[in-house]
Short mmCIF file of C-alpha atoms in Angstrom, two decimals:
data_model
loop_
_atom_site.label_atom_id
_atom_site.label_comp_id
_atom_site.label_asym_id
_atom_site.label_seq_id
_atom_site.Cartn_x
_atom_site.Cartn_y
_atom_site.Cartn_z
CA MET A 1 61.64 172.09 95.25
CA VAL A 2 59.86 169.78 92.79
CA SER A 3 57.83 166.88 94.12
CA GLN A 4 60.40 164.30 92.93
CA GLU A 5 63.01 165.66 95.33
CA LEU A 6 60.42 166.01 98.10
CA ASP A 7 59.68 162.31 97.61
CA TYR A 8 63.37 161.52 98.16
CA PHE A 9 63.47 163.70 101.27
CA ARG A 10 60.38 162.08 102.77
CA ALA A 11 61.62 158.59 101.89
CA ILE A 12 64.93 159.25 103.63
CA ILE A 13 63.11 160.51 106.74
CA GLN A 14 60.93 157.39 106.78
CA ALA A 15 63.62 154.82 105.90
CA ASN A 16 64.09 152.30 108.69
CA MET A 17 67.64 151.01 108.89
CA GLU A 18 67.02 148.91 112.01
CA PRO A 19 68.04 146.39 113.03
CA LEU A 20 70.74 145.73 110.45
CA ALA A 21 72.43 149.08 109.78
CA LYS A 22 73.59 150.90 112.88
CA VAL A 23 73.69 154.59 113.76
CA THR A 24 77.38 155.34 113.37
CA GLU A 25 79.36 157.78 115.48
CA VAL A 26 80.67 161.21 114.59
CA SER A 27 84.28 161.60 115.73
CA LYS A 28 86.14 164.86 116.25
CA MET A 29 89.47 164.98 114.40
CA ALA A 30 91.32 167.07 116.95
CA GLU A 31 94.76 167.11 115.34
CA LEU A 32 93.44 167.94 111.89
CA SER A 33 91.13 170.61 113.35
CA THR A 34 94.13 172.34 114.91
CA LYS A 35 96.17 172.05 111.71
CA LEU A 36 93.43 173.49 109.48
CA GLY A 37 92.00 176.03 111.92
CA ASN A 38 88.52 174.53 111.47
CA HIS A 39 86.32 172.13 113.43
CA VAL A 40 86.63 168.81 111.58
CA TRP A 41 84.25 165.88 112.15
CA LEU A 42 84.23 162.37 110.73
CA LYS A 43 81.06 160.36 110.09
CA ARG A 44 82.17 156.81 110.88
CA GLU A 45 80.55 154.50 108.31
CA ASP A 46 83.44 152.10 108.91
CA GLN A 47 81.47 151.05 112.00
CA GLN A 48 78.77 149.30 109.98
CA PRO A 49 78.66 145.47 110.22
CA VAL A 50 80.22 145.26 106.73
CA TYR A 51 82.60 148.20 107.44
CA SER A 52 80.98 150.38 104.77
CA PHE A 53 77.99 152.65 104.13
CA LYS A 54 76.98 150.37 101.23
CA LEU A 55 74.91 148.29 103.65
CA ARG A 56 72.36 151.11 103.90
CA GLY A 57 71.43 151.24 100.22
CA ALA A 58 71.41 147.47 99.82
CA PHE A 59 69.26 146.95 102.92
CA ASN A 60 66.75 149.65 101.93
CA LYS A 61 66.42 148.14 98.44
CA LEU A 62 66.06 144.54 99.57
CA ASN A 63 63.74 145.45 102.45
CA LYS A 64 61.06 146.38 99.90
CA LEU A 65 61.12 143.00 98.14
CA PRO A 66 58.91 139.96 98.93
CA LYS A 67 60.60 137.44 101.20
CA GLY A 68 62.41 134.72 99.26
CA SER A 69 63.29 136.93 96.30
CA VAL A 70 66.23 136.01 94.11
CA VAL A 71 68.59 139.01 94.07
CA ILE A 72 71.67 139.36 91.91
CA THR A 73 74.36 141.98 91.71
CA ALA A 74 77.87 142.56 90.44
CA SER A 75 80.50 143.99 92.73
CA ALA A 76 84.12 143.52 93.70
CA GLY A 77 83.77 145.09 97.12
CA ASN A 78 81.55 146.78 99.64
CA HIS A 79 78.25 146.62 97.73
CA ALA A 80 78.64 142.85 97.47
CA GLN A 81 78.93 142.49 101.23
CA GLY A 82 75.98 144.81 101.81
CA VAL A 83 73.75 142.78 99.50
CA ALA A 84 74.90 139.44 100.94
CA LEU A 85 74.23 140.44 104.57
CA SER A 86 70.91 142.13 103.76
CA ALA A 87 69.70 139.13 101.78
CA SER A 88 70.61 136.70 104.58
CA HIS A 89 68.83 138.85 107.16
CA LEU A 90 65.68 139.34 105.06
CA GLY A 91 65.37 135.78 103.76
CA HIS A 92 66.39 136.39 100.14
CA GLN A 93 68.68 134.33 97.94
CA ALA A 94 71.68 136.40 96.84
CA THR A 95 74.08 135.70 93.97
CA ILE A 96 77.07 138.00 93.71
CA VAL A 97 79.11 138.08 90.49
CA MET A 98 82.68 139.18 91.18
CA PRO A 99 85.63 139.56 88.78
CA VAL A 100 88.20 136.79 89.08
CA THR A 101 90.66 139.54 90.06
CA THR A 102 88.81 140.18 93.33
CA PRO A 103 91.09 139.65 96.37
CA GLU A 104 90.32 136.45 98.25
CA ILE A 105 89.61 138.38 101.46
CA LYS A 106 86.57 140.00 99.81
CA VAL A 107 85.37 136.79 98.20
CA SER A 108 85.57 134.99 101.55
CA ALA A 109 83.75 137.85 103.30
CA VAL A 110 80.80 137.67 100.87
CA ARG A 111 80.53 133.91 101.26
CA ALA A 112 80.70 134.21 105.05
CA LEU A 113 77.76 136.62 104.92
CA GLY A 114 75.64 134.07 103.06
CA GLY A 115 76.06 135.17 99.46
CA GLU A 116 76.68 132.76 96.59
CA VAL A 117 79.75 133.98 94.73
CA VAL A 118 80.20 133.57 90.98
CA LEU A 119 83.64 134.57 89.70
CA HIS A 120 83.50 135.82 86.14
CA GLY A 121 85.64 138.05 83.93
CA HIS A 122 88.76 140.04 84.61
CA HIS A 123 87.06 143.40 85.20
CA PHE A 124 83.81 144.84 86.56
CA ASP A 125 82.12 145.40 83.19
CA ALA A 126 82.41 141.70 82.34
CA ALA A 127 81.09 140.73 85.79
CA LYS A 128 78.13 143.09 85.46
CA ALA A 129 77.24 141.78 82.00
CA HIS A 130 77.22 138.23 83.37
CA ALA A 131 75.14 139.31 86.38
CA LEU A 132 72.50 140.77 84.05
CA GLU A 133 72.44 137.51 82.09
CA LEU A 134 71.94 135.54 85.31
CA THR A 135 69.17 137.92 86.37
CA GLU A 136 67.25 137.05 83.21
CA GLN A 137 68.00 133.32 83.45
CA LEU A 138 66.94 133.07 87.10
CA ASN A 139 64.04 135.51 86.80
CA GLY A 140 65.73 137.47 89.56
CA ILE A 141 66.03 141.10 90.60
CA PHE A 142 69.21 143.02 89.83
CA VAL A 143 70.42 145.28 92.65
CA PRO A 144 72.39 148.23 91.24
CA PRO A 145 75.27 149.54 93.35
CA PHE A 146 74.29 153.23 93.07
CA ASP A 147 71.92 154.29 90.25
CA ASP A 148 68.64 153.27 91.87
CA PRO A 149 66.11 155.38 93.88
CA ASP A 150 65.83 152.90 96.77
CA VAL A 151 69.62 152.60 97.02
CA ILE A 152 69.96 156.40 96.92
CA VAL A 153 67.40 156.74 99.73
CA GLY A 154 69.28 154.23 101.88
CA GLN A 155 72.56 156.09 101.41
CA GLY A 156 70.78 159.35 102.25
CA THR A 157 70.21 158.16 105.81
CA VAL A 158 73.88 158.96 106.46
CA ALA A 159 72.94 162.65 106.14
CA ARG A 160 69.85 162.19 108.31
CA GLU A 161 72.00 160.91 111.17
CA LEU A 162 74.73 163.48 110.61
CA MET A 163 72.29 166.39 110.81
CA GLN A 164 70.89 165.00 114.05
CA GLN A 165 74.35 164.57 115.54
CA LEU A 166 75.84 167.98 114.65
CA ASN A 167 73.97 171.20 115.29
CA GLU A 168 76.55 173.35 113.54
CA LEU A 169 77.66 172.53 110.01
CA ASP A 170 79.06 174.73 107.25
CA ALA A 171 80.11 172.08 104.71
CA VAL A 172 79.88 168.33 104.22
CA PHE A 173 82.42 166.41 102.11
CA ILE A 174 81.17 163.24 100.44
CA PRO A 175 83.15 160.66 98.39
CA VAL A 176 81.98 160.07 94.83
CA GLY A 177 82.18 156.88 92.81
CA GLY A 178 78.89 156.21 91.04
CA GLY A 179 77.27 159.02 93.01
CA GLY A 180 74.71 157.18 95.17
CA LEU A 181 76.00 158.47 98.51
CA LEU A 182 76.41 162.03 97.22
CA ALA A 183 72.94 162.07 95.65
CA GLY A 184 71.14 160.77 98.73
CA MET A 185 73.00 162.95 101.21
CA ALA A 186 72.79 166.07 99.03
CA VAL A 187 69.01 165.84 98.61
CA TYR A 188 68.50 165.52 102.36
CA ILE A 189 70.97 168.23 103.39
CA LYS A 190 69.74 170.81 100.89
CA SER A 191 66.08 170.07 101.70
CA LEU A 192 66.71 170.78 105.36
CA ARG A 193 69.58 173.30 105.31
CA PRO A 194 70.24 174.92 101.90
CA ASP A 195 72.97 177.04 103.50
CA ILE A 196 75.24 174.02 104.12
CA LYS A 197 77.70 173.44 101.29
CA VAL A 198 77.68 169.96 99.80
CA ILE A 199 81.05 169.13 98.26
CA GLY A 200 81.76 165.95 96.32
CA VAL A 201 85.27 164.50 96.41
CA GLU A 202 86.71 162.36 93.61
CA ALA A 203 90.02 160.64 93.00
CA ASP A 204 91.69 162.56 90.19
CA GLU A 205 92.20 159.30 88.27
CA SER A 206 88.45 158.46 88.31
CA ALA A 207 86.69 161.85 88.27
CA CYS A 208 83.51 160.82 86.44
CA LEU A 209 81.32 163.47 88.16
CA GLN A 210 83.64 166.30 87.20
CA ALA A 211 83.67 165.03 83.61
CA ALA A 212 79.85 164.82 83.59
CA LEU A 213 79.44 168.34 84.97
CA LYS A 214 81.75 169.67 82.27
CA ALA A 215 79.86 167.84 79.52
CA GLY A 216 76.41 168.48 80.99
CA LYS A 217 75.64 164.75 81.00
CA PRO A 218 77.21 161.46 82.16
CA VAL A 219 80.21 160.59 80.01
CA GLU A 220 82.39 157.49 80.14
CA LEU A 221 86.02 157.95 81.11
CA ASP A 222 88.60 156.23 78.92
CA ARG A 223 90.19 154.63 81.97
CA VAL A 224 90.16 154.84 85.75
CA GLY A 225 92.88 154.27 88.33
CA SER A 226 92.77 151.40 90.76
CA PHE A 227 94.24 152.78 93.99
CA ALA A 228 90.91 154.01 95.36
CA ASP A 229 89.12 150.99 93.92
CA GLY A 230 85.90 151.66 95.85
CA VAL A 231 85.26 154.71 93.66
CA ALA A 232 86.87 153.48 90.42
CA VAL A 233 83.77 154.09 88.28
CA LYS A 234 84.01 155.05 84.60
CA ILE A 235 80.59 156.72 84.31
CA ILE A 236 78.36 158.27 86.94
CA GLY A 237 74.75 157.08 87.22
CA THR A 238 72.00 158.88 85.32
CA GLU A 239 69.80 159.57 88.34
CA THR A 240 72.70 160.20 90.69
CA PHE A 241 74.08 162.77 88.25
CA ARG A 242 70.71 164.52 87.98
CA LEU A 243 70.61 164.96 91.75
CA ALA A 244 74.29 165.88 92.05
CA GLN A 245 73.92 168.51 89.33
CA LYS A 246 71.10 170.15 91.32
CA PHE A 247 72.39 169.89 94.86
CA CYS A 248 76.19 169.59 94.84
CA ASP A 249 77.93 172.95 95.33
CA ASP A 250 81.45 171.96 94.32
CA VAL A 251 83.70 169.04 93.37
CA VAL A 252 87.26 168.55 94.64
CA THR A 253 89.66 166.04 93.12
CA VAL A 254 92.61 164.59 95.03
CA SER A 255 95.68 162.51 94.20
CA SER A 256 96.61 159.08 95.52
CA ASP A 257 99.29 160.68 97.70
CA GLU A 258 96.74 163.05 99.22
CA ILE A 259 94.46 160.10 99.95
CA CYS A 260 97.34 158.30 101.70
CA ALA A 261 97.99 161.37 103.83
CA ALA A 262 94.30 161.49 104.78
CA MET A 263 94.42 157.82 105.79
CA GLN A 264 97.17 158.77 108.22
CA ASP A 265 95.12 161.69 109.57
CA ILE A 266 92.19 159.36 110.22
CA PHE A 267 94.42 156.84 111.95
CA VAL A 268 96.02 159.50 114.16
CA SER A 269 92.62 160.81 115.31
CA THR A 270 90.57 157.61 115.55
CA ARG A 271 93.01 154.66 115.24
CA ALA A 272 90.76 153.50 112.39
CA ILE A 273 92.41 152.24 109.19
CA ALA A 274 90.33 153.54 106.30
CA GLU A 275 90.43 152.06 102.83
CA PRO A 276 91.59 154.56 100.18
CA SER A 277 88.07 155.41 99.00
CA GLY A 278 87.04 155.66 102.65
CA ALA A 279 89.58 158.45 103.22
CA LEU A 280 88.67 160.27 100.01
CA ALA A 281 86.31 162.78 101.62
CA THR A 282 88.85 163.67 104.32
CA ALA A 283 91.48 164.30 101.65
CA GLY A 284 89.06 166.59 99.85
CA LEU A 285 88.19 168.42 103.06
CA LYS A 286 91.87 169.09 103.72
CA LYS A 287 92.53 170.32 100.20
CA TRP A 288 89.45 172.56 100.11
CA SER A 289 90.20 174.01 103.53
CA GLN A 290 93.83 174.76 102.67
CA GLN A 291 93.01 176.28 99.29
CA SER A 292 90.10 178.39 100.56
CA GLY A 293 92.03 179.68 103.58
CA LEU A 294 88.77 179.86 105.56
CA LYS A 295 88.96 179.38 109.34
CA GLY A 296 86.57 178.63 112.17
CA LEU A 297 84.19 176.53 110.07
CA HIS A 298 82.42 173.33 111.08
CA LEU A 299 83.31 170.72 108.45
CA ALA A 300 82.30 167.06 108.23
CA ALA A 301 83.63 164.25 106.04
CA VAL A 302 82.27 160.73 105.55
CA LEU A 303 84.63 157.85 106.32
CA SER A 304 82.83 155.62 103.84
CA GLY A 305 84.62 152.29 104.30
CA ALA A 306 87.43 150.32 105.91
CA ASN A 307 87.73 147.17 103.82
CA LEU A 308 91.45 147.40 103.19
CA ASN A 309 93.80 144.58 102.25
CA PHE A 310 96.47 144.76 104.95
CA ASP A 311 99.35 144.34 102.49
CA ARG A 312 98.42 147.66 100.86
CA LEU A 313 99.62 149.53 103.94
CA ARG A 314 103.22 149.28 102.73
CA TYR A 315 102.34 151.34 99.68
CA VAL A 316 100.27 153.78 101.74
CA ALA A 317 103.11 154.39 104.21
CA GLU A 318 105.56 155.07 101.37
CA ARG A 319 103.31 157.67 99.79
CA THR A 320 102.02 159.45 102.90
CA ALA A 321 105.03 161.75 103.36
CA LEU A 322 104.72 162.89 99.75
CA GLY A 323 100.99 163.47 100.20
CA GLU A 324 101.66 165.64 103.24
CA LYS A 325 104.43 167.50 101.35
CA ASN A 326 106.85 166.34 104.06
CA GLU A 327 109.26 164.84 101.54
CA ALA A 328 110.70 165.91 98.20
CA LEU A 329 112.10 163.59 95.54
CA LEU A 330 114.82 165.12 93.38
CA ALA A 331 117.12 164.08 90.57
CA VAL A 332 120.36 166.00 91.06
CA THR A 333 123.52 166.19 88.99
CA ILE A 334 126.73 166.21 91.07
CA ASN A 335 130.41 165.97 90.19
CA GLU A 336 131.78 162.43 89.94
CA GLU A 337 134.69 163.00 92.31
CA LYS A 338 135.69 162.32 95.92
CA GLY A 339 133.86 164.40 98.49
CA SER A 340 131.01 165.45 96.16
CA PHE A 341 128.35 163.62 98.19
CA LYS A 342 129.53 165.29 101.41
CA GLN A 343 129.52 168.66 99.67
CA PHE A 344 125.96 168.03 98.45
CA CYS A 345 124.77 167.16 101.98
CA ALA A 346 126.31 170.37 103.29
CA SER A 347 124.28 172.37 100.76
CA LEU A 348 120.99 171.06 102.20
CA GLY A 349 121.06 173.38 105.19
CA GLY A 350 120.65 170.67 107.81
CA ARG A 351 117.70 168.97 106.12
CA ALA A 352 117.56 165.20 106.55
CA ILE A 353 118.05 162.84 103.61
CA THR A 354 115.36 160.16 103.57
CA GLU A 355 116.64 158.25 100.54
CA PHE A 356 119.75 158.25 98.37
CA ASN A 357 120.20 156.20 95.19
CA TYR A 358 123.36 156.27 93.09
CA ARG A 359 125.56 154.05 90.94
CA TYR A 360 128.87 154.90 89.30
CA ALA A 361 128.30 155.31 85.55
CA GLY A 362 131.55 156.82 84.33
CA PRO A 363 134.06 159.62 84.98
CA GLY A 364 131.68 162.46 84.05
CA ASP A 365 128.82 163.91 86.08
CA ALA A 366 126.86 161.65 88.44
CA GLN A 367 123.05 161.44 88.64
CA ILE A 368 121.61 160.89 92.10
CA PHE A 369 118.03 160.16 93.13
CA VAL A 370 117.47 161.67 96.57
CA GLY A 371 114.63 162.06 99.04
CA ILE A 372 114.77 165.04 101.40
CA ALA A 373 112.60 165.60 104.48
CA LEU A 374 110.64 168.85 104.62
CA ARG A 375 109.36 170.43 107.81
CA GLN A 376 107.37 173.27 106.25
CA GLY A 377 105.89 171.71 103.13
CA LEU A 378 105.86 173.55 99.82
CA GLN A 379 107.39 176.69 101.27
CA GLU A 380 110.47 174.78 102.37
CA LEU A 381 110.60 172.95 99.03
CA GLU A 382 110.97 176.29 97.26
CA GLU A 383 113.69 177.27 99.72
CA LEU A 384 115.48 173.97 99.07
CA LYS A 385 115.37 174.54 95.32
CA GLN A 386 116.81 178.01 95.78
CA ASP A 387 119.62 176.63 97.96
CA LEU A 388 120.49 174.05 95.28
CA THR A 389 120.44 176.73 92.58
CA ASN A 390 122.67 178.97 94.66
CA ASN A 391 125.15 176.09 94.96
CA ASN A 392 125.12 175.59 91.16
CA TYR A 393 123.38 172.18 91.20
CA GLN A 394 121.28 171.11 88.25
CA PHE A 395 118.19 169.26 89.46
CA CYS A 396 114.70 168.07 88.55
CA ASP A 397 111.82 167.91 91.04
CA LEU A 398 110.26 164.44 90.80
CA SER A 399 107.92 164.76 93.80
CA ASP A 400 104.85 164.65 91.54
CA ASN A 401 106.30 162.25 88.98
CA GLU A 402 104.30 159.03 89.27
CA LEU A 403 106.90 156.96 87.41
CA ALA A 404 109.55 158.08 89.89
CA LYS A 405 107.43 157.19 92.91
CA LEU A 406 106.09 153.89 91.63
CA HIS A 407 109.11 152.41 89.86
CA VAL A 408 112.31 154.39 89.37
CA ARG A 409 113.11 155.00 93.05
CA TYR A 410 113.60 151.21 93.31
CA MET A 411 115.59 150.87 90.11
CA VAL A 412 118.35 153.48 90.10
CA GLY A 413 121.66 151.74 89.49
CA GLY A 414 122.52 151.26 85.85
CA LYS A 415 122.05 152.49 82.28
CA ALA A 416 121.54 150.77 78.97
CA PRO A 417 124.33 150.94 76.34
CA GLU A 418 124.13 153.83 73.93
CA GLN A 419 123.53 151.74 70.82
CA LEU A 420 120.23 150.37 72.17
CA HIS A 421 117.02 151.61 70.49
CA GLU A 422 114.89 151.43 73.62
CA ARG A 423 111.26 152.25 74.36
CA LEU A 424 109.86 152.41 77.90
CA LEU A 425 106.23 151.46 78.58
CA GLN A 426 104.08 151.30 81.71
CA PHE A 427 101.36 148.63 81.67
CA GLU A 428 98.33 147.97 83.88
CA PHE A 429 96.79 144.51 83.98
CA PRO A 430 94.23 142.70 86.16
CA GLU A 431 95.90 141.33 89.28
CA TYR A 432 95.17 137.72 90.25
CA PRO A 433 97.21 134.54 90.84
CA GLY A 434 99.22 133.84 87.72
CA ALA A 435 98.44 137.24 86.18
CA LEU A 436 102.08 138.27 85.84
CA ALA A 437 102.96 135.08 83.96
CA ARG A 438 99.97 135.58 81.68
CA PHE A 439 101.02 139.17 81.09
CA LEU A 440 104.50 138.04 80.03
CA ASP A 441 103.01 135.42 77.72
CA THR A 442 100.85 137.98 75.95
CA LEU A 443 103.79 140.32 75.35
CA GLY A 444 105.24 137.76 72.97
CA SER A 445 108.91 137.10 72.27
CA ASN A 446 109.47 139.20 69.17
CA TRP A 447 111.31 141.96 71.02
CA ASN A 448 113.97 141.77 73.68
CA ILE A 449 112.88 143.08 77.11
CA THR A 450 115.67 145.38 78.31
CA LEU A 451 114.17 146.53 81.64
CA PHE A 452 111.45 145.18 83.90
CA HIS A 453 110.03 146.28 87.24
CA TYR A 454 106.93 145.01 89.04
CA ARG A 455 105.70 145.29 92.62
CA ASN A 456 102.52 143.83 94.07
CA HIS A 457 100.67 146.41 96.17
CA GLY A 458 97.69 144.29 97.13
CA GLY A 459 95.38 146.02 94.65
CA SER A 460 93.17 144.66 91.88
CA THR A 461 95.51 146.00 89.18
CA GLY A 462 99.16 145.17 88.63
CA ASN A 463 101.59 147.75 87.30
CA VAL A 464 104.66 146.87 85.24
CA LEU A 465 107.39 149.07 83.82
CA ALA A 466 109.07 147.43 80.83
CA GLY A 467 111.72 148.46 78.32
CA PHE A 468 111.96 147.01 74.82
CA ALA A 469 114.78 147.03 72.26
CA ILE A 470 113.06 148.02 69.02
CA GLU A 471 114.66 148.91 65.72
CA PRO A 472 113.07 151.96 64.08
CA SER A 473 111.88 149.80 61.18
CA GLN A 474 109.79 147.78 63.67
CA PHE A 475 108.00 150.73 65.31
CA ASP A 476 104.73 150.31 63.40
CA VAL A 477 104.62 146.54 63.93
CA PHE A 478 105.29 146.98 67.65
CA ASN A 479 102.56 149.58 67.93
CA GLU A 480 100.04 147.26 66.27
CA HIS A 481 101.03 144.50 68.71
CA LEU A 482 100.35 146.81 71.68
CA ASN A 483 96.90 147.65 70.35
CA ARG A 484 96.04 143.95 70.08
CA LEU A 485 97.10 143.22 73.66
CA GLY A 486 94.26 145.28 75.13
CA TYR A 487 96.16 146.44 78.22
CA ASN A 488 96.20 150.00 79.49
CA VAL A 489 99.60 151.23 78.35
CA GLN A 490 101.41 154.53 78.68
CA ASP A 491 104.60 155.52 76.92
CA GLU A 492 107.26 156.81 79.34
CA THR A 493 110.23 156.94 76.97
CA ASN A 494 110.64 160.71 77.37
CA ASN A 495 110.00 160.78 81.11
CA PRO A 496 112.91 162.61 82.82
CA CYS A 497 113.32 159.69 85.22
CA PHE A 498 114.13 157.39 82.32
CA THR A 499 116.37 159.82 80.50
CA GLN A 500 118.38 160.68 83.62
CA PHE A 501 118.66 157.32 85.39
CA LEU A 502 118.00 154.42 83.06
CA THR A 503 119.22 155.25 79.56
CA SER A 504 122.40 156.71 78.07
CA GLN A 505 120.95 158.01 74.84
CA PRO A 506 118.60 160.84 73.79
CA GLN A 507 115.18 159.44 72.97
CA GLY A 508 112.97 160.06 69.98
CA LYS A 509 109.28 159.96 69.36
CA SER A 510 107.02 158.08 71.74
CA VAL A 511 105.20 154.85 71.00
CA ASP A 512 101.74 156.41 71.15
CA LYS A 513 102.68 158.50 68.11
CA LEU A 514 104.17 155.66 66.08
CA ALA A 515 100.99 154.79 64.22
CA SER A 516 100.91 158.20 62.59
CA ALA A 517 104.66 158.26 61.87
#
């Protein structure tokens, strides 16, 4: 190993986390161990004073600075709290720049820990740019959230404790956002035990490490999802990628539904409520274990944080059954006649219906949106599909259709008239008080809104599904208007959910192709 990595290893050994960061427990996940046929352990970083591992890196960085230093950072979450608490303990002055979209619970937490909060911009990039300006104006020291050697060393102490607490380990699963935790832990683990697999876990909607490994260098993602906001990073750090490229054996990506299911697993075993990014590693462990088919291994995952807005639990509960493959969502065509619903239920072979959405739309065939409980996961789903086929039902599996899960299941009940030239778009916009009204203002009033659905899930990003009546001659003008708005937008006009439940007409080309039409 080159001296640079030896320096990291020695620094992690020597790093003193006392008295601020505590040695967190390792909990056995008994139920999940039985389910997977492996010994599953959870490193409980939710037990830190700020409920996240981020305290370690911030404390190690600030502990090396002269007392009374002016430190500045940009963060919407756990790093902010780590810097604020560390600065208060060490006698530094901390200024934290947070986007105006940051939930009040996190803003209040940073202030309570002694940090001065500056709200600026509607997204992290704008907050970071302002933080760098303040750093220069105040002659301060910027504290990066992940791409910094001292921060990496602090995060690496998680591995130091884990290796002391567990004698037997075959693989360690580590959540990846900017890569600081993975880099620090990977260097330490591979320096001490090269035989232990180090596996990074990313949300599939913010997989910046996977993209960097494919390209051979850090690359910026076009967009990232907001559900696991603690790891919603567009580009991995330069130094963290260098270390990950050398010492990470594999990368697993998981969906939001799989993260929700892992949050339930953690709660069942520990009664801890992890934040989505905090359950990321457990979700990856489950997926890797199930796909590999290996048994009898000793596997550990890092529960990296538990700073969850309580109102997000509604969304998590709704998605957990889908993440565990305990529920299927189907669009089914049945006869519009008396007794057809009863006949459909009889064809399910005793399986329970969890949801049923229907509205009379005419004397022809009826479209139903139905949820069905599964006891044996994907195997039973295939059996269900075969049963429906044998009973001559036409159906579409919507279990992995995000539009169905996020919007359409709450909207089934009517269709637009056939003469309507309708386009369906899904928008994301920064979530803060008054954001929905601002969003509507920016849409303008040039086109009639034919459909609208919005639900607040307690996250930093709002999601709206909107339909617009647009004459073909206005396609190019409408497309130009969308580009000027600056929102993340996805065309869903040809999504089977829309065509089966919300419109009466066959649809044409999608909005994202209009500019070239």
